[in-house]
Amino acid sequence: MDKYRCVICDYIYDPAEGDPGNGIAPGTPFEDLPDDWVCPLCGADKSNFEKA
């Protein structure tokens, strides 16, 4: 599974870790994140992420 980087703050979404603080379980691919998921550091939406 690919990691994705926020182009605004450089946060890396790692599917192996997920985003437990926001209810995203480890093992969740970026493509399967809810449409309303935002970067946990800066609040950017998914359109501001690119493959890391």
mmCIF file of C-alpha atoms in Angstrom:
data_model
loop_
_atom_site.group_PDB
_atom_site.id
_atom_site.type_symbol
_atom_site.label_atom_id
_atom_site.label_comp_id
_atom_site.label_asym_id
_atom_site.label_seq_id
_atom_site.Cartn_x
_atom_site.Cartn_y
_atom_site.Cartn_z
ATOM 1 C CA MET A 1 0.000 0.000 0.000
ATOM 2 C CA ASP A 2 1.269 3.431 -0.933
ATOM 3 C CA LYS A 3 1.988 6.210 1.524
ATOM 4 C CA TYR A 4 0.624 9.668 0.761
ATOM 5 C CA ARG A 5 2.064 13.067 1.681
ATOM 6 C CA CYS A 6 0.141 16.240 2.452
ATOM 7 C CA VAL A 7 1.552 18.919 0.121
ATOM 8 C CA ILE A 8 0.691 21.623 2.649
ATOM 9 C CA CYS A 9 2.320 20.352 5.861
ATOM 10 C CA ASP A 10 4.267 17.202 4.773
ATOM 11 C CA TYR A 11 2.208 14.858 6.983
ATOM 12 C CA ILE A 12 2.621 11.282 5.721
ATOM 13 C CA TYR A 13 -0.441 9.034 5.732
ATOM 14 C CA ASP A 14 0.870 5.500 6.234
ATOM 15 C CA PRO A 15 -1.815 2.863 5.580
ATOM 16 C CA ALA A 16 -0.001 0.430 7.891
ATOM 17 C CA GLU A 17 -0.627 2.854 10.777
ATOM 18 C CA GLY A 18 -3.956 4.340 9.680
ATOM 19 C CA ASP A 19 -5.210 7.359 11.628
ATOM 20 C CA PRO A 20 -6.562 5.874 14.873
ATOM 21 C CA GLY A 21 -7.152 9.304 16.399
ATOM 22 C CA ASN A 22 -9.733 9.919 13.690
ATOM 23 C CA GLY A 23 -11.246 6.439 13.588
ATOM 24 C CA ILE A 24 -9.171 5.089 10.683
ATOM 25 C CA ALA A 25 -7.984 1.561 11.416
ATOM 26 C CA PRO A 26 -4.465 0.364 10.569
ATOM 27 C CA GLY A 27 -4.436 -1.323 7.168
ATOM 28 C CA THR A 28 -6.791 1.216 5.542
ATOM 29 C CA PRO A 29 -5.555 2.227 2.060
ATOM 30 C CA PHE A 30 -5.603 5.946 1.252
ATOM 31 C CA GLU A 31 -8.161 5.281 -1.495
ATOM 32 C CA ASP A 32 -10.561 3.851 1.113
ATOM 33 C CA LEU A 33 -10.467 6.868 3.432
ATOM 34 C CA PRO A 34 -13.847 8.620 3.726
ATOM 35 C CA ASP A 35 -14.322 11.587 1.389
ATOM 36 C CA ASP A 36 -14.582 13.906 4.392
ATOM 37 C CA TRP A 37 -11.290 12.738 5.955
ATOM 38 C CA VAL A 38 -8.801 15.575 6.421
ATOM 39 C CA CYS A 39 -5.132 15.804 7.309
ATOM 40 C CA PRO A 40 -4.845 15.387 11.094
ATOM 41 C CA LEU A 41 -2.143 18.071 11.283
ATOM 42 C CA CYS A 42 -3.403 20.909 9.083
ATOM 43 C CA GLY A 43 -6.973 20.014 8.103
ATOM 44 C CA ALA A 44 -6.302 19.813 4.345
ATOM 45 C CA ASP A 45 -8.666 17.613 2.366
ATOM 46 C CA LYS A 46 -7.671 14.497 0.420
ATOM 47 C CA SER A 47 -7.096 16.458 -2.804
ATOM 48 C CA ASN A 48 -3.993 17.985 -1.182
ATOM 49 C CA PHE A 49 -2.234 14.608 -0.908
ATOM 50 C CA GLU A 50 0.157 12.976 -3.365
ATOM 51 C CA LYS A 51 1.944 9.631 -3.389
ATOM 52 C CA ALA A 52 4.997 9.812 -1.160
#
